[in-house]
Structures are given as C-alpha cells and as structure tokens.
mmCIF file of C-alpha atoms and ligand atoms in Angstrom:
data_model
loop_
_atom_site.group_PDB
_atom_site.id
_atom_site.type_symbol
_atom_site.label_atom_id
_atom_site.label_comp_id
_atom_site.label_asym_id
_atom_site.label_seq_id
_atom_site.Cartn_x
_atom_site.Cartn_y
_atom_site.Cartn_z
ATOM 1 C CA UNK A 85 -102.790 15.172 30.362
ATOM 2 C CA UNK A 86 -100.248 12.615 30.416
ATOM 3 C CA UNK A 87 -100.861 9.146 29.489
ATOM 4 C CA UNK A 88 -98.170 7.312 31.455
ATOM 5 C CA UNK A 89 -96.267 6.436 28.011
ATOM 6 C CA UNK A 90 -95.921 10.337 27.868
ATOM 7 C CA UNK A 91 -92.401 11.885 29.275
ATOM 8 C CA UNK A 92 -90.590 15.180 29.479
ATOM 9 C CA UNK A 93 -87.873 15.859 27.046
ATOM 10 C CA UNK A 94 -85.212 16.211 29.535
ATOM 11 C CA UNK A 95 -86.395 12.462 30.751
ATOM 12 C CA UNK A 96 -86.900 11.668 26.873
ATOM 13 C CA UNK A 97 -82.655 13.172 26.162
ATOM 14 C CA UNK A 98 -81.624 11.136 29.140
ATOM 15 C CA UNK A 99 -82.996 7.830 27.885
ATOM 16 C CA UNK A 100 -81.726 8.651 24.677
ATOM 17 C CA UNK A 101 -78.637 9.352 25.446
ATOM 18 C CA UNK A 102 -78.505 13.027 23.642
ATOM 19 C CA UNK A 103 -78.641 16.711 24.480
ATOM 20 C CA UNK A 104 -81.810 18.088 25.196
ATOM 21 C CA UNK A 105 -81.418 20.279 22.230
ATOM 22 C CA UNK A 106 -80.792 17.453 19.725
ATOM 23 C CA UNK A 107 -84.203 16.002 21.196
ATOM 24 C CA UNK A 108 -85.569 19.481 20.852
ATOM 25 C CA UNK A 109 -84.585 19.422 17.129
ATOM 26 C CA UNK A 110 -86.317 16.180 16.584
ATOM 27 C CA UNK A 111 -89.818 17.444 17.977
ATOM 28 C CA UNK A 112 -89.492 20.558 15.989
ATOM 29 C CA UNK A 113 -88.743 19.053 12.842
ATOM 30 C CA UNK A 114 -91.340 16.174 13.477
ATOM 31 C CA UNK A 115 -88.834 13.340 13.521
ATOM 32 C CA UNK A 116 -90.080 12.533 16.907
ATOM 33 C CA UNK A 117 -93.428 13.186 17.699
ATOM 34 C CA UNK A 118 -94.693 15.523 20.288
ATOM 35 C CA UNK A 119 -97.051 16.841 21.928
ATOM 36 C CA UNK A 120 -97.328 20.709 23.471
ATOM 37 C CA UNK A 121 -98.505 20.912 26.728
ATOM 38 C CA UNK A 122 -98.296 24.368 28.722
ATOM 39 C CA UNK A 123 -94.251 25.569 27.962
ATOM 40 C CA UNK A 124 -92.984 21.829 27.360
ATOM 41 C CA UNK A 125 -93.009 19.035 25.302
ATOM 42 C CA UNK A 126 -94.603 15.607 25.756
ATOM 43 C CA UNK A 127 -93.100 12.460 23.765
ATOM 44 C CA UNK A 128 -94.178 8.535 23.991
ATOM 45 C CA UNK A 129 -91.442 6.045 25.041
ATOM 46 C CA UNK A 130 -92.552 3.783 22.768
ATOM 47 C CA UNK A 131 -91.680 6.593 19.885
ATOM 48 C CA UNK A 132 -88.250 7.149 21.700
ATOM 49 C CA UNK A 133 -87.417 3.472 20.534
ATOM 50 C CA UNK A 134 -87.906 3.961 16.758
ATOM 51 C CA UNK A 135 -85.082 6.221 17.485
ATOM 52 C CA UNK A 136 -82.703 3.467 19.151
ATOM 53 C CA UNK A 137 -80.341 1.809 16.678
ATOM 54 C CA UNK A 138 -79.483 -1.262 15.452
ATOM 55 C CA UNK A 139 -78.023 -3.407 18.133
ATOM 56 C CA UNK A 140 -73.747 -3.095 17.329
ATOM 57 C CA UNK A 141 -70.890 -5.315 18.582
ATOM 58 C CA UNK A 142 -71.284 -5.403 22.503
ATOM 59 C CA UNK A 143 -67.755 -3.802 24.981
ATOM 60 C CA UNK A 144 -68.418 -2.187 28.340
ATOM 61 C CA UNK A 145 -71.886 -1.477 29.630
ATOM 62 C CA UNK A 146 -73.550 1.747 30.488
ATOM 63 C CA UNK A 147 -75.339 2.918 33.698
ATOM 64 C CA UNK A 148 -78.536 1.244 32.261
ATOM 65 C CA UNK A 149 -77.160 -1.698 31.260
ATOM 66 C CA UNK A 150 -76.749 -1.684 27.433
ATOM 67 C CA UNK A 151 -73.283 -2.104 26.127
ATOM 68 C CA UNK A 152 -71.620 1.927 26.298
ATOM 69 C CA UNK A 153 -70.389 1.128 22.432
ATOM 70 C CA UNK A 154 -74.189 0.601 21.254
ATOM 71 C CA UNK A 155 -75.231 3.602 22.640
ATOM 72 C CA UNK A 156 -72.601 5.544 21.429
ATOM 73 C CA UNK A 157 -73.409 4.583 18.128
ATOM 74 C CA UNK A 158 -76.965 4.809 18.922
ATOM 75 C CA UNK A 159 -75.743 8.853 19.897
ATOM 76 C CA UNK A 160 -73.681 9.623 17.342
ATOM 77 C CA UNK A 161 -76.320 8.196 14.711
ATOM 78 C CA UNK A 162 -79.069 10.912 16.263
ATOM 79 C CA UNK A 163 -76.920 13.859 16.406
ATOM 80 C CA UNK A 164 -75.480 12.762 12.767
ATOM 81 C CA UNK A 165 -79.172 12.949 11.288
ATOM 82 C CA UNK A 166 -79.782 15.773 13.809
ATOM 83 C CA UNK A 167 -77.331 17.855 12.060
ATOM 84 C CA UNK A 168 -75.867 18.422 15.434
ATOM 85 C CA UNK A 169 -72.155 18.939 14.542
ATOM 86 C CA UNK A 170 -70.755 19.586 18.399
ATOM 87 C CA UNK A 171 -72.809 16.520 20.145
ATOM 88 C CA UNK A 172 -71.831 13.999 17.489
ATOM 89 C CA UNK A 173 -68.154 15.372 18.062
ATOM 90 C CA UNK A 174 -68.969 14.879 21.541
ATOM 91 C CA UNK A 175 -68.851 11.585 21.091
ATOM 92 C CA UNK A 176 -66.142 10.854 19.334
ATOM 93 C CA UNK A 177 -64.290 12.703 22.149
ATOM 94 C CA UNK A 178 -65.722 10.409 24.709
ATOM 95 C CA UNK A 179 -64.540 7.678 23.099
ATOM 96 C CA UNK A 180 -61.101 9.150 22.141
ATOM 97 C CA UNK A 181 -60.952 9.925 25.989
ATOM 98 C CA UNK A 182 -61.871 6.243 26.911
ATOM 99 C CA UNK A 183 -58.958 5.199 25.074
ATOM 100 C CA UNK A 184 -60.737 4.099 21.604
ATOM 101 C CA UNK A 185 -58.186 3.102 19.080
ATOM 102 C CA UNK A 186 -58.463 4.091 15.413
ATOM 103 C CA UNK A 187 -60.249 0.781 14.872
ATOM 104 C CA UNK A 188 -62.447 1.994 16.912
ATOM 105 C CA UNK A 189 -63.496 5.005 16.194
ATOM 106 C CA UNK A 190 -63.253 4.975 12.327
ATOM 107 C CA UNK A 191 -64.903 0.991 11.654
ATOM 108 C CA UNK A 192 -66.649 0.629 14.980
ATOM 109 C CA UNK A 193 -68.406 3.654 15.753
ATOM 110 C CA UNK A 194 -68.578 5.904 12.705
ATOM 111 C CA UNK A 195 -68.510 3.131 10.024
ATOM 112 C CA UNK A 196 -71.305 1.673 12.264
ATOM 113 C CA UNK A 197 -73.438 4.728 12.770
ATOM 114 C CA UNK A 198 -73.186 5.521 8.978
ATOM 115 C CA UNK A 199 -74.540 1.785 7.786
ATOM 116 C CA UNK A 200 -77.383 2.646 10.372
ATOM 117 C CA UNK A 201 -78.174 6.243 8.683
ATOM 118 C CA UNK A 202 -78.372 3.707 5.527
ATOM 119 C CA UNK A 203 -80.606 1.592 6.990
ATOM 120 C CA UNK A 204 -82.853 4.658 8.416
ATOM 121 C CA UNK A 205 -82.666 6.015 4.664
ATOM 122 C CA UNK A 206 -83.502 2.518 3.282
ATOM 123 C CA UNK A 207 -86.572 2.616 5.542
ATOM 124 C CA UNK A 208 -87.546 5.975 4.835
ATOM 125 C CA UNK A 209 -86.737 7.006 7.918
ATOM 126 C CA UNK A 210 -84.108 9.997 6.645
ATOM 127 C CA UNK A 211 -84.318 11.826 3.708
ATOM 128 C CA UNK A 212 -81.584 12.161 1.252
ATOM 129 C CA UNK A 213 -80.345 15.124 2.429
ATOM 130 C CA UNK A 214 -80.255 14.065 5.722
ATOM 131 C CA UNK A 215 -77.759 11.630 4.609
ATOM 132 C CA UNK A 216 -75.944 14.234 2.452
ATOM 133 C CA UNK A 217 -75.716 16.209 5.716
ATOM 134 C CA UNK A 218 -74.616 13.115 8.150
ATOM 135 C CA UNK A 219 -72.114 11.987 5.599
ATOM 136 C CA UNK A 220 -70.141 15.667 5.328
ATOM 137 C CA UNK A 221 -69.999 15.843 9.504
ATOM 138 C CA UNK A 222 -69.062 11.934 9.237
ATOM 139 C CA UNK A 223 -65.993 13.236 7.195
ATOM 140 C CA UNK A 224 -65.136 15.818 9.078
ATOM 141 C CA UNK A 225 -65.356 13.752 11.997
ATOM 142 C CA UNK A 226 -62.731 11.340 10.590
ATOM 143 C CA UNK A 227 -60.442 14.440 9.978
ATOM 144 C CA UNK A 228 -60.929 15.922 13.496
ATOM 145 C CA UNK A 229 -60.395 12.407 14.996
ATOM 146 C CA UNK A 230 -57.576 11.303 12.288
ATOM 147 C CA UNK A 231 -55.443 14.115 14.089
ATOM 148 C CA UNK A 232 -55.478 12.330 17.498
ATOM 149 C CA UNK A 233 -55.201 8.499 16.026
ATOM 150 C CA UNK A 234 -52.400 8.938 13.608
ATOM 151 C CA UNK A 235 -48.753 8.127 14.682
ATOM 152 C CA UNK A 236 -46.183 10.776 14.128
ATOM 153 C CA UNK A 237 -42.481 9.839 13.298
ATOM 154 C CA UNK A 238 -41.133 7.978 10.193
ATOM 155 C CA UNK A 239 -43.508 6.020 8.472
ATOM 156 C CA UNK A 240 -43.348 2.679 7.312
ATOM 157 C CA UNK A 241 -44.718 3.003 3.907
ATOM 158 C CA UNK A 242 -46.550 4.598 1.510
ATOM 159 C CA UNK A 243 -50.056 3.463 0.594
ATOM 160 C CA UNK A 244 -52.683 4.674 -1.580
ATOM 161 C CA UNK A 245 -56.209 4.480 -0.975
ATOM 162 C CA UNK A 246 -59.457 5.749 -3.634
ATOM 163 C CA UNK A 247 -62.652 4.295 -5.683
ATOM 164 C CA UNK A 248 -62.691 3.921 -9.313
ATOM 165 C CA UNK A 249 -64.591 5.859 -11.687
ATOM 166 C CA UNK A 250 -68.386 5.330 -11.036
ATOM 167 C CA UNK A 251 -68.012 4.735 -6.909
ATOM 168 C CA UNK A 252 -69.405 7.745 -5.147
ATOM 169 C CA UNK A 253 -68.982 6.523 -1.682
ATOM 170 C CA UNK A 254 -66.013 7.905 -0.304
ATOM 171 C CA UNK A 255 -66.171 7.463 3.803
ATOM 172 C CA UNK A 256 -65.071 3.408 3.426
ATOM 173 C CA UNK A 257 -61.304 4.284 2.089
ATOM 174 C CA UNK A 258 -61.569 7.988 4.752
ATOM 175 C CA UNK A 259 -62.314 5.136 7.540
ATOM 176 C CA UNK A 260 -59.745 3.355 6.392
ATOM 177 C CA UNK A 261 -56.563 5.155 5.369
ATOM 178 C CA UNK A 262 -56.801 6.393 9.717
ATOM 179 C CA UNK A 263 -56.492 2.664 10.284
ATOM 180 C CA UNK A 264 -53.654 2.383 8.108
ATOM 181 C CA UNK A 265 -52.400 5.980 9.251
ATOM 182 C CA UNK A 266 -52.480 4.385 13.136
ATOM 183 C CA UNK A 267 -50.234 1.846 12.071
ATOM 184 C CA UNK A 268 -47.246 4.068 10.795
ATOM 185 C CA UNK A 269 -48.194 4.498 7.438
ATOM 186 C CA UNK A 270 -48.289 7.480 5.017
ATOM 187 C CA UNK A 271 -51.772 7.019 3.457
ATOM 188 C CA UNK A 272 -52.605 9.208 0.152
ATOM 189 C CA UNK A 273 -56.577 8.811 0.134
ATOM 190 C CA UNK A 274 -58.025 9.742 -3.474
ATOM 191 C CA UNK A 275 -61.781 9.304 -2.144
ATOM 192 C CA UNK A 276 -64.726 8.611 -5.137
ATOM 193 C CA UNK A 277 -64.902 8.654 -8.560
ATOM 194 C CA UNK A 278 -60.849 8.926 -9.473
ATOM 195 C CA UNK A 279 -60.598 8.703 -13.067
ATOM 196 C CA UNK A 280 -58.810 5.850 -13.989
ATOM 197 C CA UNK A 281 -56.321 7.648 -15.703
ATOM 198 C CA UNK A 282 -55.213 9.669 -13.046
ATOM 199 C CA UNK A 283 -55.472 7.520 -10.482
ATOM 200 C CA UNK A 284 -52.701 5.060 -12.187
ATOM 201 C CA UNK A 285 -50.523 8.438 -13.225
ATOM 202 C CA UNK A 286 -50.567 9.451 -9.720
ATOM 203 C CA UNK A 287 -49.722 5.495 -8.283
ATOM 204 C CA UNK A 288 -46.814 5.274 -10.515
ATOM 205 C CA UNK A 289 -45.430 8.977 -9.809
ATOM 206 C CA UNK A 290 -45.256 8.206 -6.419
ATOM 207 C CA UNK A 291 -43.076 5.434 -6.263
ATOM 208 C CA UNK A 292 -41.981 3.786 -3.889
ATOM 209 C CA UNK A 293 -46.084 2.412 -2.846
ATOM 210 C CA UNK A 294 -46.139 -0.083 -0.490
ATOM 211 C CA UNK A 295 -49.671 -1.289 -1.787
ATOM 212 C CA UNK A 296 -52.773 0.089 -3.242
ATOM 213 C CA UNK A 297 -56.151 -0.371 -2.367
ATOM 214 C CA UNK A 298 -59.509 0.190 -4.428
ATOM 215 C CA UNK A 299 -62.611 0.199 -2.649
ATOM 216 C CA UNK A 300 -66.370 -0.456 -4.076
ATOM 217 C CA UNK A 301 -69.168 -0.249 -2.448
ATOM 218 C CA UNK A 302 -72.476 -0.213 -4.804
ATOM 219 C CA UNK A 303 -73.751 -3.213 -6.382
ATOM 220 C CA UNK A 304 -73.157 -4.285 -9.055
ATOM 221 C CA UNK A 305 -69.321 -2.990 -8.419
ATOM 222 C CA UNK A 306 -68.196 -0.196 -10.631
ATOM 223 C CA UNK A 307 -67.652 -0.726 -14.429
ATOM 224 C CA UNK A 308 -64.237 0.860 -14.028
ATOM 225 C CA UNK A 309 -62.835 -1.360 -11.367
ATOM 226 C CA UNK A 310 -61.435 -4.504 -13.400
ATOM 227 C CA UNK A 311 -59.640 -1.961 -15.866
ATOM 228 C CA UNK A 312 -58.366 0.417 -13.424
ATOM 229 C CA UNK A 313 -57.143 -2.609 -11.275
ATOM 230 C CA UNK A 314 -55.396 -3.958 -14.753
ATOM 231 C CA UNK A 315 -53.778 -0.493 -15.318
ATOM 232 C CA UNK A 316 -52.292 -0.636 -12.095
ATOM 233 C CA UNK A 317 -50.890 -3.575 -12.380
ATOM 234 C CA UNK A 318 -49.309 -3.091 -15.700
ATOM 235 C CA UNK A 319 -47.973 0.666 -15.020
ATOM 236 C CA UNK A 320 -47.189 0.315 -11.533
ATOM 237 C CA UNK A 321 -46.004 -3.026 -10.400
ATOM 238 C CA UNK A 322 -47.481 -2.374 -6.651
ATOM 239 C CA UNK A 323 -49.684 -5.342 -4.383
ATOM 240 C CA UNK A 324 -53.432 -4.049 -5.283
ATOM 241 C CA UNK A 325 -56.264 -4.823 -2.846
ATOM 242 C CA UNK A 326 -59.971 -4.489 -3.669
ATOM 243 C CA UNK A 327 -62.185 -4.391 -0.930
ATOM 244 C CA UNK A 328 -65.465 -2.766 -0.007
ATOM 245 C CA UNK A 329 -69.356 -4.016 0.552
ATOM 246 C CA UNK A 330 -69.129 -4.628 -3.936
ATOM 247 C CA UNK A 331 -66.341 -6.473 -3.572
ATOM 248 C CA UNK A 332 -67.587 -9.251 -0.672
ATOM 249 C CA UNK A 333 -68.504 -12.889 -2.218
ATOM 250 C CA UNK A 334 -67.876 -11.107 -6.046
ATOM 251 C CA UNK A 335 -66.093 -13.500 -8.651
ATOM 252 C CA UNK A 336 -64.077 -10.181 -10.278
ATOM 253 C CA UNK A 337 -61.663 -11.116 -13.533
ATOM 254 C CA UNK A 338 -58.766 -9.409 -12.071
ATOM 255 C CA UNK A 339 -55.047 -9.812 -13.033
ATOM 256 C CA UNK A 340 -52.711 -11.989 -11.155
ATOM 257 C CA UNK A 341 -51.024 -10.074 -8.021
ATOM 258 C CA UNK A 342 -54.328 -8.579 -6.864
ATOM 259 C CA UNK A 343 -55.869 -9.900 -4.094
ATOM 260 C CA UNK A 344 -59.723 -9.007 -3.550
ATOM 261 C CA UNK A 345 -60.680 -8.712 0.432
ATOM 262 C CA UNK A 346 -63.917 -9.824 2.039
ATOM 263 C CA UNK A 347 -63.715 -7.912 5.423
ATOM 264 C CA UNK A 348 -62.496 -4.550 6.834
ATOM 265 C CA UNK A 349 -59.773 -6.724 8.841
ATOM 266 C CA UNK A 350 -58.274 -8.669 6.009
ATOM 267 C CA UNK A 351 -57.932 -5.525 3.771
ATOM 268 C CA UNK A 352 -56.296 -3.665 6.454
ATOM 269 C CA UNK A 353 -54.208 -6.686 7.286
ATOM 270 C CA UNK A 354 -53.194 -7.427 3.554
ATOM 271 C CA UNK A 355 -52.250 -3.672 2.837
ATOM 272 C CA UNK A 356 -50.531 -3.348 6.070
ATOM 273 C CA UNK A 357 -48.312 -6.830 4.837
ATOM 274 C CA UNK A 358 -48.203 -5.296 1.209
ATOM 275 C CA UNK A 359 -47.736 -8.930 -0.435
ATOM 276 C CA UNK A 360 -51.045 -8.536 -1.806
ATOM 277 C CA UNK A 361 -50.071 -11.957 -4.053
ATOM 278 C CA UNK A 362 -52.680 -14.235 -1.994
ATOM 279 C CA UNK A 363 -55.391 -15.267 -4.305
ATOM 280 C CA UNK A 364 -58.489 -14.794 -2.006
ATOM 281 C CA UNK A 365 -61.482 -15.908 -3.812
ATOM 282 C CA UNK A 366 -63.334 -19.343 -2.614
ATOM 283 C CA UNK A 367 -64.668 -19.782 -6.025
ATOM 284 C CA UNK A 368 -61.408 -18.989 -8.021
ATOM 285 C CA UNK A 369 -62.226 -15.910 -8.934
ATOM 286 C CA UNK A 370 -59.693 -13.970 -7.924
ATOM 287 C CA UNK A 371 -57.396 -14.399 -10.343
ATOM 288 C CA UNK A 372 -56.920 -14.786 -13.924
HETATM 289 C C1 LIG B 1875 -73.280 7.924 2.822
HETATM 290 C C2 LIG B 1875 -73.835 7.088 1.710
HETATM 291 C C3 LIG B 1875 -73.894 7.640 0.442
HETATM 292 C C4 LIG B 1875 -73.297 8.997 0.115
HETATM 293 C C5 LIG B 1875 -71.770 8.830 0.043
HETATM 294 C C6 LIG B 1875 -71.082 10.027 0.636
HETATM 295 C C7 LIG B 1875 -69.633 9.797 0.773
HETATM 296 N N1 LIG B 1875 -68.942 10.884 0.682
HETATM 297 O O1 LIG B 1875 -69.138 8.698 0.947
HETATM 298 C C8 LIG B 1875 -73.942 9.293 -1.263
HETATM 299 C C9 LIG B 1875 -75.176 10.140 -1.046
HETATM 300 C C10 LIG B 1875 -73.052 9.951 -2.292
HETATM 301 C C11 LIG B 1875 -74.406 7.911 -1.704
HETATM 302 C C12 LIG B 1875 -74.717 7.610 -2.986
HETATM 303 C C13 LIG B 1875 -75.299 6.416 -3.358
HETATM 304 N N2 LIG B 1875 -75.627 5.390 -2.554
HETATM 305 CO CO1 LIG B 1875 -75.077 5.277 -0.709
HETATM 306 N N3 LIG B 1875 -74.805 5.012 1.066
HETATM 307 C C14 LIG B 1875 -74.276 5.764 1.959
HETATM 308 C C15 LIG B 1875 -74.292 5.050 3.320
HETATM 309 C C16 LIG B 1875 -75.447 5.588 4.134
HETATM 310 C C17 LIG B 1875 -73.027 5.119 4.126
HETATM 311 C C18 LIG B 1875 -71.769 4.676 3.377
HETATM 312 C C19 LIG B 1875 -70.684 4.519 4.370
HETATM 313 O O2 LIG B 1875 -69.873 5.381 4.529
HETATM 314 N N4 LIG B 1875 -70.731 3.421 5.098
HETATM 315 C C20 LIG B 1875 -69.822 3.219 6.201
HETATM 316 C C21 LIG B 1875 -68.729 2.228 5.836
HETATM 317 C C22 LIG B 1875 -68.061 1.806 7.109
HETATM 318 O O3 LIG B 1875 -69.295 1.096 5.249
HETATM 319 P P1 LIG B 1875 -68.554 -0.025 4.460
HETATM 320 O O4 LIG B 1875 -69.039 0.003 3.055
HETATM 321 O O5 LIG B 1875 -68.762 -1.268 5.213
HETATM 322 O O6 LIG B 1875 -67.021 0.423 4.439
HETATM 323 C C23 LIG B 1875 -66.014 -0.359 4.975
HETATM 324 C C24 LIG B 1875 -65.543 -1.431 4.039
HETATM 325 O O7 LIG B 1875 -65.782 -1.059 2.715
HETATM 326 C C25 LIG B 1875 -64.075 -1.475 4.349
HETATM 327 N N5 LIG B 1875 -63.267 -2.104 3.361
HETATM 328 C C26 LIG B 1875 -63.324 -3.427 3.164
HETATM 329 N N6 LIG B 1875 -62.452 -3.765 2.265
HETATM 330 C C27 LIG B 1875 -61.788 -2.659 1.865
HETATM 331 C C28 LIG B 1875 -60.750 -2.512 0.961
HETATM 332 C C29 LIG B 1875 -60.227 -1.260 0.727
HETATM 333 C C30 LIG B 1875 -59.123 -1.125 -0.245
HETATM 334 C C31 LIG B 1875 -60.762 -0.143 1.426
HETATM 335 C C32 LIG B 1875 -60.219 1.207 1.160
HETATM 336 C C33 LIG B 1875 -61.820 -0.302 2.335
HETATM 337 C C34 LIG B 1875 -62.308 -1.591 2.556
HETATM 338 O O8 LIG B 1875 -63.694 -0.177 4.695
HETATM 339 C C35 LIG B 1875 -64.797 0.516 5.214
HETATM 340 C C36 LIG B 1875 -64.524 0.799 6.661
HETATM 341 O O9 LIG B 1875 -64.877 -0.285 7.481
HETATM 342 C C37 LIG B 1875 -74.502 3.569 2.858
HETATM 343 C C38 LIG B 1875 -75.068 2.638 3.915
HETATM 344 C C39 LIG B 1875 -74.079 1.521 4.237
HETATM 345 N N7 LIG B 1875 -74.603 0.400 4.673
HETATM 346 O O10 LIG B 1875 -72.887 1.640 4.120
HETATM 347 C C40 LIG B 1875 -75.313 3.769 1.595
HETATM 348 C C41 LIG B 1875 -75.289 2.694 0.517
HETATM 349 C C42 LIG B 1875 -73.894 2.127 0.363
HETATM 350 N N8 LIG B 1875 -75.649 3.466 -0.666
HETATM 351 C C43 LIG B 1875 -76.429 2.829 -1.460
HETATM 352 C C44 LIG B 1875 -76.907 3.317 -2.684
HETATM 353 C C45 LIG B 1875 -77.970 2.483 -3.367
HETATM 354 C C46 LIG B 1875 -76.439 4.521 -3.211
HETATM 355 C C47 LIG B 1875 -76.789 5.134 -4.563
HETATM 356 C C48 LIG B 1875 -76.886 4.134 -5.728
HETATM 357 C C49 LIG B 1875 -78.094 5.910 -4.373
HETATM 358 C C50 LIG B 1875 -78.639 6.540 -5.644
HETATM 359 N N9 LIG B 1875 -79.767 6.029 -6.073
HETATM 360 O O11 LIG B 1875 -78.054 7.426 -6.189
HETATM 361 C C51 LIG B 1875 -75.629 6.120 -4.752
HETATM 362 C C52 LIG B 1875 -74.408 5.406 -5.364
HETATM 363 C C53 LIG B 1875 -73.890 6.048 -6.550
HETATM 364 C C54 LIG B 1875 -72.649 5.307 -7.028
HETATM 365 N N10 LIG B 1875 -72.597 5.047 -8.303
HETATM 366 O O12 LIG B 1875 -71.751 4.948 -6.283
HETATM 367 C C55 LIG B 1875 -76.740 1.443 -0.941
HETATM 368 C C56 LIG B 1875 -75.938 0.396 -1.708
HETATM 369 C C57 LIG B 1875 -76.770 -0.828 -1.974
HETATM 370 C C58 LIG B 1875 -76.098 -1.748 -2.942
HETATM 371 N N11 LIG B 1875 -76.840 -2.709 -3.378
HETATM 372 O O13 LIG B 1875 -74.979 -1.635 -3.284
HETATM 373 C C59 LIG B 1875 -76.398 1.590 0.583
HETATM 374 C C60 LIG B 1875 -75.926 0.283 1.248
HETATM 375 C C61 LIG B 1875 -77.656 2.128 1.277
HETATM 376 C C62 LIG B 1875 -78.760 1.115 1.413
HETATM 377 N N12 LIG B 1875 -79.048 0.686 2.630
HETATM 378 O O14 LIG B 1875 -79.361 0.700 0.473
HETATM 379 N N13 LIG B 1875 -74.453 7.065 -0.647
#
C-alpha cells in the first residue's frame, strides 16, 4: 500500500526530469530505492530529492518553476551516472536547440554536471567507476557537441591547450579548447599527463602559437607544472596561461611572461588576447 510519500515511476521520471528508463536503471541498481508492488515500482519523493543537484547559476525557468539550466544539469548529471549515453545527449541537444553557446554547453552545463558527479563521489554517493563511466560520455559529449559550436572558416590563431605531467584530469582543457574553438581559433588540445618534453617539442614545432595554456586541477598542483611552464618559455617564446581549480589563489614561482588565471573567464579571455604578459597574482606571486 502506498504511503502518500510513495509515487509511480512514470510520476517519479517526470519530477525528475529523466526517461522512465534512466529511473528504471536507478531502482534496479539500488541507487534509488524502491519498492515492488504488483508489475510496478513504488519510490518516496523525499528519496527523489537526494537525486536533485546542486542548485547552478539560474536563466529561464521550467514548467515547475526551477530555472530550465538547473534542471538540465540536474538531467544530464542522472543520465551521466546512469550510464545513459542517448538521454544525457538528449540534453545537450536541447540546449544546442535553445540556442546554448559553447559557453554554455561546455562550462555551464557539462563542466557543471561533472563538479556535481565530484561532489556525489566525494559523498559516496557514486562509485569510482561511475565516475570513470560519466567522465568518458562527458568527453564524448564535448566531441559530439564541439562539432555544432565550432566556427568554420579561417582561424584566427593557433593555440595549444594540455596538463603537465602528473594532472590526470583532462575534461577542464576538452571544455575549454570548444570555447576557444567558438571564437575562431585552431585549438591543439594535448589532454593529461603530457610529458614535459613533448609537450614543449610539440609547442615549438608548431610555430606560429598564439598562446599556450596549462591547466591543473589537483591539489597540491602538479610537480611538473613550474618546469614545464619554464621550458616553454625558454624554447618557445609564446604568452603561457596556467589556469585550472590548482592554480586558483596559488603563489606559483613561474617565469616572467606567464600569467596564472583564477577563473574560466579570464583564462579564456587572456588566451583569446594572447598577451599573456599581465602579472595576475594578488600576492606577487606570479612572477619571478
Ligand atoms: C572526472 C574526474 C576525475 C577523472 C578525470 C577524467 C578525465 N578524463 O578528465 C579521474 C578519475 C581520472 C580523476 C582522477 C583523480 N581525481 Co578527480 N575529479 C574528477 C571530477 C569529478 C570532474 C573533473 C572535471 O572535469 N570537472 C569539470 C571542470 C569544468 O572543472 P574545472 O576544474 O572547474 O575546469 C574548468 C577550469 O579548470 C577552467 N580553467 C580555468 N583556468 C584554466 C586555464 C586553462 C589553461 C585551461 C585549459 C582551463 C582553465 O577550465 C575548465 C572549464 O571550465 C572532479 C570534480 C570537480 N569538482 O571538478 C574530481 C576532482 C577534481 N578529482 C579529485 C581527486 C582527488 C582526484 C584524484 C587524486 C583521485 C585519486 N585518489 O586518485 C585523481 C587525480 C590524479 C592526478 N594526479 O591528477 C578532487 C580534487 C581535490 C583537490 N583537492 O584537488 C576532485 C575535485 C573531486 C572531489 N570532489 O574531491 N578525477
């Protein structure tokens, strides 16, 4: 019997937003909890919310009143840790067919909905392979997507993107070189862990770079960073920005010419002006 709390799954998949089969999946591999009665499913509301994401920048609102963006990201979070390949591409096309800009796809929704499957994973909430899994559809999400965001024509520069030695996150420079890709540029992204060797090689064989940008993400940030960042600078005279979630509020001892980023926006807008000669840091840092 049904205790009031208790709904349906189609009711449960239209609160949350998601196909009935991604809810499905859920109750089948316990994520949400269930119980059988007759043919169907029951679930609690209050169990639905667990699922509901962290609250994200507010746009537009939906038929029930939260912002559209949240519960996109809210969506594309579930089907991400679902596994569920076609709804999370779903919506990406929704918001492609809205009219979402690079910016927002790649930062806004997909950056967003991965720092949620972090949060889920930091709670315990998603395994590690769950997170393995999200993170391979998240790139192929920014592939599919990259194809209808990127300008075609002549470009206006050439910039490289990758993480030094050490950094195994590479969605933050994938999220980024479509930003960079949307505004005319030719964007060569060398994702984790280049070796610093041939990351620098491959910089200075492909002059002429507009700028270069090295991303970190874990704390402390990477032990290659400060020499790979030196290397570039001495082999390949090019603007270098660092950037990334390591990189925010860091005092790094990094050569003159190199500018170190605190936000999403000010890398993008500092590669995109390819001075990269600002000294950034508050505390001096910056430069040496
Ligand atoms: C997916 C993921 C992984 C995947 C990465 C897969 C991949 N191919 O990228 C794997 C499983 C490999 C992984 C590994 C680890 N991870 Co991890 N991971 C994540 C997760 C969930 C998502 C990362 C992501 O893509 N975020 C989305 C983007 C949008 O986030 P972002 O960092 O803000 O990126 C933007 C900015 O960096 C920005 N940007 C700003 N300036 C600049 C400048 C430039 C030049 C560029 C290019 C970009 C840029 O561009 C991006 C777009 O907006 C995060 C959670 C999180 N909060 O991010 C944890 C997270 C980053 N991981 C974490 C940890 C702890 C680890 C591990 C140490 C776990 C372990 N014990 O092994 C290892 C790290 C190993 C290493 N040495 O690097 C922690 C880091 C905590 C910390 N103190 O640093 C996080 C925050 C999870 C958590 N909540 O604790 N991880």
């Amino acid at each position: 019997m049904s205790d009031g709390d208790e709904i349906g799954l189609r009711e449960a998949s239209d609160l949350l937003g998601l196909h009935y089969m991604t809810v499905y999946r859920y109750v089948r591999t316990g994520r949400l909890p269930a119980r059988r009665v007759g043919g169907g499913w029951l679930v609690r509301r209050s169990d639905l919310e667990a699922l509901a994401p962290t609250p994200a920048a507010p746009t537009e609102r939906g038929r029930r009143g939260r912002p559209r963006h949240e519960l996109r990201v809210g969506r594309l979070v579930n089907t991400l840790l679902a596994g569920d390949e076609a709804g999370a591409w779903t919506v990406i096309h929704e918001a492609l067919a809205s009219g979402a800009t690079a910016r927002a796809i790649d930062i806004e929704l997909i950056g967003a909905a991965m720092r949620e499957v972090g949060e889920r994973w930091a709670a315990g909430a998603a395994s590690v392979a769950d997170e393995h899994r999200a993170s391979a559809i998240a790139h192929r999400l920014i592939g599919r997507a990259g194809a209808h965001v990127s300008r075609r024509g002549r470009h206006r520069g050439r910039i490289m993107l990758g993480a030094p030695a050490g950094e195994m996150h590479s969605l933050p420079s994938a999220l980024l070189a479509d930003v960079l890709r949307a505004e005319g540029f030719e964007v060569h992204d060398l994702g984790a862990n280049v070796p610093t060797e041939a990351f620098v090689a491959f910089v200075a064989g492909l002059d002429p770079v507009w700028a270069v940008g090295v991303v970190v993400t874990t704390k402390p940030p990477a032990r290659a960073l400060v020499p790979l960042v030196r290397e570039l600078r001495r082999r390949a005279t090019v603007p270098v920005v660092v950037g990334g979630a390591a990189a925010i509020g860091v005092a790094l001892p990094l050569p003159a010419g190199v500018s170190v980023s605190q936000s999403t926006e000010e890398a993008a807008a500092l590669l995109l002006r390819g001075d990269g000669r600002r000294a950034l840091m508050p505390s001096g840092g910056g430069t040496l």
